mmCIF file of C-alpha atoms in Angstrom:
data_model
loop_
_atom_site.group_PDB
_atom_site.id
_atom_site.type_symbol
_atom_site.label_atom_id
_atom_site.label_comp_id
_atom_site.label_asym_id
_atom_site.label_seq_id
_atom_site.Cartn_x
_atom_site.Cartn_y
_atom_site.Cartn_z
ATOM 1 C CA MET A 150 -7.473 54.744 2.201
ATOM 2 C CA ARG A 151 -7.403 52.242 -0.502
ATOM 3 C CA PRO A 152 -3.701 50.704 0.141
ATOM 4 C CA LEU A 153 -4.854 50.438 3.768
ATOM 5 C CA ALA A 154 -8.011 48.440 2.837
ATOM 6 C CA ILE A 155 -6.077 46.091 0.733
ATOM 7 C CA ALA A 156 -3.579 45.320 3.242
ATOM 8 C CA LEU A 157 -6.132 44.534 5.773
ATOM 9 C CA THR A 158 -7.897 42.251 3.449
ATOM 10 C CA LEU A 159 -4.664 40.437 2.635
ATOM 11 C CA ALA A 160 -4.101 40.177 6.478
ATOM 12 C CA LEU A 161 -7.511 38.712 7.104
ATOM 13 C CA THR A 162 -7.271 36.217 4.292
ATOM 14 C CA ALA A 163 -3.873 34.750 5.626
ATOM 15 C CA LEU A 164 -5.187 34.165 9.045
ATOM 16 C CA PRO A 165 -6.715 30.777 8.563
ATOM 17 C CA ALA A 166 -3.281 29.587 6.904
ATOM 18 C CA LEU A 167 -1.260 31.088 9.983
ATOM 19 C CA ALA A 168 -3.786 29.473 12.193
ATOM 20 C CA GLY A 169 -3.413 26.100 10.503
ATOM 21 C CA ALA A 170 0.268 26.256 10.731
ATOM 22 C CA ALA A 171 0.354 27.064 14.262
ATOM 23 C CA SER A 172 -1.757 23.976 15.023
ATOM 24 C CA SER A 173 0.219 21.528 12.779
ATOM 25 C CA VAL A 174 3.149 19.130 14.089
ATOM 26 C CA SER A 175 6.191 18.011 12.461
ATOM 27 C CA LEU A 176 5.644 14.366 11.348
ATOM 28 C CA ARG A 177 9.610 13.777 11.692
ATOM 29 C CA ALA A 178 9.576 14.925 15.092
ATOM 30 C CA ALA A 179 6.464 12.930 16.183
ATOM 31 C CA ALA A 180 7.923 9.673 14.528
ATOM 32 C CA ALA A 181 11.317 10.406 16.500
ATOM 33 C CA ALA A 182 9.458 10.865 19.657
ATOM 34 C CA ASP A 183 7.427 7.423 19.199
ATOM 35 C CA GLY A 184 10.347 5.208 17.786
ATOM 36 C CA PHE A 185 9.435 5.236 14.449
ATOM 37 C CA THR A 186 11.937 5.300 11.362
ATOM 38 C CA MET A 187 10.670 7.655 8.648
ATOM 39 C CA HIS A 188 11.469 7.252 5.011
ATOM 40 C CA TRP A 189 10.204 8.973 1.895
ATOM 41 C CA LEU A 190 9.121 6.583 -0.768
ATOM 42 C CA GLY A 191 10.578 8.318 -3.951
ATOM 43 C CA PRO A 192 8.243 6.927 -6.968
ATOM 44 C CA GLU A 193 5.115 7.084 -4.665
ATOM 45 C CA ARG A 194 5.879 10.513 -3.074
ATOM 46 C CA SER A 195 4.849 8.893 0.107
ATOM 47 C CA VAL A 196 6.216 8.521 3.467
ATOM 48 C CA SER A 197 6.671 5.377 5.209
ATOM 49 C CA LEU A 198 6.925 4.919 9.059
ATOM 50 C CA ARG A 199 7.889 1.738 10.381
ATOM 51 C CA ARG A 200 8.749 0.037 13.843
ATOM 52 C CA ASP A 201 8.398 -3.703 14.907
ATOM 53 C CA GLY A 202 5.073 -4.837 13.741
ATOM 54 C CA LEU A 203 3.791 -1.779 12.297
ATOM 55 C CA ALA A 204 4.148 -0.019 8.834
ATOM 56 C CA ILE A 205 2.206 3.158 8.275
ATOM 57 C CA VAL A 206 2.348 5.075 4.896
ATOM 58 C CA MET A 207 0.963 8.483 4.477
ATOM 59 C CA ARG A 208 0.700 10.533 1.112
ATOM 60 C CA PRO A 209 0.925 14.404 1.184
ATOM 61 C CA GLY A 210 -2.489 15.997 0.382
ATOM 62 C CA SER A 211 -4.414 12.713 1.324
ATOM 63 C CA PRO A 212 -6.448 12.352 4.511
ATOM 64 C CA VAL A 213 -6.286 8.279 3.853
ATOM 65 C CA TYR A 214 -3.302 6.509 5.249
ATOM 66 C CA ASP A 215 -2.352 3.002 5.458
ATOM 67 C CA VAL A 216 -1.946 1.046 8.869
ATOM 68 C CA ASN A 217 -0.635 -2.426 7.905
ATOM 69 C CA SER A 218 -3.488 -4.106 6.111
ATOM 70 C CA ARG A 219 -6.293 -1.204 6.702
ATOM 71 C CA GLU A 220 -6.872 2.221 5.820
ATOM 72 C CA GLU A 221 -7.523 5.232 8.465
ATOM 73 C CA ILE A 222 -8.926 8.654 7.896
ATOM 74 C CA ALA A 223 -7.160 11.605 9.434
ATOM 75 C CA ASP A 224 -8.877 14.726 10.405
ATOM 76 C CA ARG A 225 -7.051 16.615 7.732
ATOM 77 C CA ALA A 226 -4.447 15.824 4.997
ATOM 78 C CA PRO A 227 -0.726 15.955 5.760
ATOM 79 C CA ALA A 228 1.234 18.820 4.142
ATOM 80 C CA ALA A 229 4.637 18.558 2.445
ATOM 81 C CA THR A 230 7.165 21.042 3.496
ATOM 82 C CA PRO A 231 10.282 22.157 1.340
ATOM 83 C CA GLU A 232 12.455 20.686 4.306
ATOM 84 C CA GLY A 233 11.316 17.018 3.418
ATOM 85 C CA ASP A 234 8.920 16.853 6.326
ATOM 86 C CA LEU A 235 5.197 16.565 6.564
ATOM 87 C CA ARG A 236 2.949 18.867 8.858
ATOM 88 C CA ILE A 237 0.309 16.817 10.180
ATOM 89 C CA SER A 238 -2.704 17.710 12.783
ATOM 90 C CA PRO A 239 -2.203 17.235 16.802
ATOM 91 C CA ARG A 240 -5.095 14.567 16.507
ATOM 92 C CA LEU A 241 -3.036 12.702 13.925
ATOM 93 C CA ALA A 242 0.055 12.937 16.067
ATOM 94 C CA ARG A 243 -1.684 11.460 19.061
ATOM 95 C CA ARG A 244 -3.203 8.592 16.816
ATOM 96 C CA LEU A 245 0.472 7.538 15.833
ATOM 97 C CA ALA A 246 1.527 7.687 19.647
ATOM 98 C CA ALA A 247 -1.248 5.416 20.439
ATOM 99 C CA LEU A 248 -0.356 3.268 17.706
ATOM 100 C CA ALA A 249 3.282 3.070 18.682
ATOM 101 C CA HIS A 250 2.357 2.455 22.245
ATOM 102 C CA GLY A 251 0.366 -0.648 21.287
ATOM 103 C CA VAL A 252 3.136 -2.071 19.160
ATOM 104 C CA SER A 253 5.861 -1.480 21.908
ATOM 105 C CA THR A 254 3.755 -3.615 24.150
ATOM 106 C CA ALA A 255 3.919 -6.472 21.692
ATOM 107 C CA ALA A 256 7.786 -6.071 21.218
ATOM 108 C CA ASP A 257 8.380 -6.253 24.993
ATOM 109 C CA ALA A 258 6.629 -9.476 25.531
ATOM 110 C CA PRO A 259 9.080 -12.463 24.541
ATOM 111 C CA THR A 260 7.980 -16.073 24.506
ATOM 112 C CA GLY A 261 10.867 -18.059 23.012
ATOM 113 C CA PRO A 262 11.406 -17.877 19.337
ATOM 114 C CA ALA A 263 8.231 -15.629 18.928
ATOM 115 C CA SER A 264 6.746 -12.824 20.706
ATOM 116 C CA ARG A 265 3.198 -12.951 21.995
ATOM 117 C CA ALA A 266 1.214 -9.760 22.812
ATOM 118 C CA ALA A 267 -2.245 -8.670 24.088
ATOM 119 C CA VAL A 268 -2.806 -5.184 22.921
ATOM 120 C CA THR A 269 -6.169 -4.149 22.886
ATOM 121 C CA ALA A 270 -8.760 -2.165 25.288
ATOM 122 C CA GLY A 271 -10.473 -4.486 27.179
ATOM 123 C CA VAL A 272 -10.429 -7.137 24.572
ATOM 124 C CA ALA A 273 -8.343 -9.973 24.504
ATOM 125 C CA LEU A 274 -6.074 -10.306 21.364
ATOM 126 C CA ALA A 275 -2.958 -12.328 21.102
ATOM 127 C CA VAL A 276 -0.681 -14.116 18.507
ATOM 128 C CA ASP A 277 2.058 -16.336 18.370
ATOM 129 C CA ALA A 278 4.032 -17.778 15.226
ATOM 130 C CA ARG A 279 6.603 -20.243 14.426
ATOM 131 C CA GLU A 280 8.338 -21.502 11.320
ATOM 132 C CA LEU A 281 7.412 -24.605 10.005
ATOM 133 C CA THR A 282 10.498 -26.593 8.820
ATOM 134 C CA GLY A 283 10.860 -27.224 5.144
ATOM 135 C CA GLY A 284 7.513 -25.728 4.334
ATOM 136 C CA SER A 285 8.214 -22.035 3.534
ATOM 137 C CA ALA A 286 5.507 -21.119 5.922
ATOM 138 C CA LEU A 287 4.641 -20.011 9.459
ATOM 139 C CA ALA A 288 2.112 -21.658 11.897
ATOM 140 C CA VAL A 289 0.104 -18.972 13.518
ATOM 141 C CA GLU A 290 -2.389 -19.035 15.984
ATOM 142 C CA GLY A 291 -3.861 -16.937 18.717
ATOM 143 C CA ASN A 292 -6.830 -15.458 20.779
ATOM 144 C CA ALA A 293 -9.340 -12.747 19.624
ATOM 145 C CA PRO A 294 -12.916 -11.868 20.287
ATOM 146 C CA ARG A 295 -15.037 -14.787 19.377
ATOM 147 C CA ASN A 296 -16.180 -15.216 15.806
ATOM 148 C CA ALA A 297 -13.987 -12.024 14.755
ATOM 149 C CA ARG A 298 -12.564 -11.815 11.407
ATOM 150 C CA ILE A 299 -8.702 -11.408 11.795
ATOM 151 C CA THR A 300 -6.258 -10.122 8.958
ATOM 152 C CA LEU A 301 -2.776 -11.800 9.013
ATOM 153 C CA THR A 302 -0.120 -9.536 7.602
ATOM 154 C CA LEU A 303 3.711 -10.610 7.255
ATOM 155 C CA LEU A 304 6.167 -7.871 7.091
ATOM 156 C CA ALA A 305 10.123 -8.076 6.613
ATOM 157 C CA THR A 306 12.984 -5.931 6.652
ATOM 158 C CA LEU A 307 15.139 -6.872 4.054
ATOM 159 C CA ALA A 308 17.800 -4.015 4.549
ATOM 160 C CA PRO A 309 18.251 -1.473 7.576
ATOM 161 C CA ASP A 310 17.810 1.513 5.028
ATOM 162 C CA LEU A 311 14.727 0.182 3.433
ATOM 163 C CA PRO A 312 11.097 0.108 4.632
ATOM 164 C CA ALA A 313 9.409 -3.002 5.621
ATOM 165 C CA VAL A 314 8.155 -5.242 2.855
ATOM 166 C CA LEU A 315 4.800 -6.888 2.535
ATOM 167 C CA ILE A 316 5.258 -10.566 2.410
ATOM 168 C CA GLU A 317 1.811 -11.867 2.532
ATOM 169 C CA ARG A 318 -1.595 -11.045 3.796
ATOM 170 C CA SER A 319 -4.614 -13.472 4.357
ATOM 171 C CA ASP A 320 -7.655 -13.438 6.433
ATOM 172 C CA VAL A 321 -8.992 -16.050 9.012
ATOM 173 C CA ALA A 322 -11.823 -16.287 11.710
ATOM 174 C CA ALA A 323 -11.885 -16.927 15.322
ATOM 175 C CA ASP A 324 -14.107 -19.700 16.467
ATOM 176 C CA ALA A 325 -16.851 -19.617 19.148
ATOM 177 C CA HIS A 326 -14.076 -19.742 21.849
ATOM 178 C CA GLY A 327 -12.110 -16.984 20.380
ATOM 179 C CA HIS A 328 -9.171 -19.195 19.035
ATOM 180 C CA PHE A 329 -7.819 -18.919 15.341
ATOM 181 C CA ALA A 330 -4.897 -20.778 13.681
ATOM 182 C CA ALA A 331 -3.679 -20.716 9.871
ATOM 183 C CA VAL A 332 -0.654 -21.778 8.022
ATOM 184 C CA VAL A 333 0.610 -18.795 6.093
ATOM 185 C CA PRO A 334 2.937 -19.695 3.154
ATOM 186 C CA PHE A 335 5.431 -17.245 1.859
ATOM 187 C CA VAL A 336 8.405 -17.241 -0.393
ATOM 188 C CA SER A 337 11.601 -17.859 1.629
ATOM 189 C CA ASP A 338 14.053 -16.573 -1.048
ATOM 190 C CA HIS A 339 16.334 -13.847 0.683
ATOM 191 C CA LEU A 340 14.392 -14.188 4.078
ATOM 192 C CA ALA A 341 16.723 -16.659 5.731
ATOM 193 C CA GLY A 342 18.223 -14.910 8.846
ATOM 194 C CA ARG A 343 15.590 -12.095 8.594
ATOM 195 C CA VAL A 344 12.823 -11.214 11.323
ATOM 196 C CA VAL A 345 9.482 -11.602 9.997
ATOM 197 C CA VAL A 346 6.756 -9.592 11.883
ATOM 198 C CA VAL A 347 3.364 -11.293 12.040
ATOM 199 C CA THR A 348 0.493 -8.751 12.927
ATOM 200 C CA ALA A 349 -3.059 -10.098 13.642
ATOM 201 C CA SER A 350 -5.637 -7.210 13.433
ATOM 202 C CA THR A 351 -9.322 -7.110 13.863
ATOM 203 C CA GLY A 352 -9.276 -3.462 12.539
ATOM 204 C CA ALA A 353 -9.530 -1.535 15.808
ATOM 205 C CA ASN A 354 -6.879 -3.806 17.556
ATOM 206 C CA SER A 355 -3.906 -5.424 16.587
ATOM 207 C CA ALA A 356 -1.339 -7.746 18.230
ATOM 208 C CA SER A 357 2.345 -8.834 16.782
ATOM 209 C CA ALA A 358 4.768 -11.659 16.957
ATOM 210 C CA ARG A 359 8.470 -11.651 15.591
ATOM 211 C CA VAL A 360 10.060 -14.791 14.030
ATOM 212 C CA ARG A 361 13.758 -14.978 12.952
ATOM 213 C CA ILE A 362 13.626 -17.122 9.530
ATOM 214 C CA ASP A 363 15.830 -19.947 9.741
ATOM 215 C CA GLY A 364 15.006 -21.283 6.121
ATOM 216 C CA ALA A 365 16.455 -24.835 6.734
ATOM 217 C CA LEU A 366 14.894 -27.424 4.600
#
């Protein structure tokens, strides 16, 4: 009877772990389905997901993850696997799909040299951007909820096999009519011919614009 009791105890102890594994999702599979490119960031032991206008960083064992300029909290921490993947909760997988859907809306709305987007749930948010000749800066303007605080994030991809690099981050406020405008400087070295993605975020909502840097003086 004693061996049977030990076996039963071990089986009952393993049930929560088995249930957790059954209710988890492969991050690699979710990223591919949502159009993200997934990279491991070696020194940080974190995972980068990126697509136009969006950079997400997740860390195994931590429920806090980065979405461009803000932090979000998952319902449970991702877990690393020996195969180089992360197992995430179904709720986090749905959140990634929702973020991807918002950014894809931005990428599919071209308006000349930059892209304009209105990606919100019932609240207008849009951004336009253009390069200022000889100024190593972008002129950024758009619409947001009136008097809202907007964070502007500039990301650039320097090489196809590298994650997006943070170029600049700054804050601006919309006026009483919901309009905002700013001149955002950046260091132009190595950016000529590259696409810079400008994301305007109010926290819950975001919109993005793409600008190819000419670099002409």
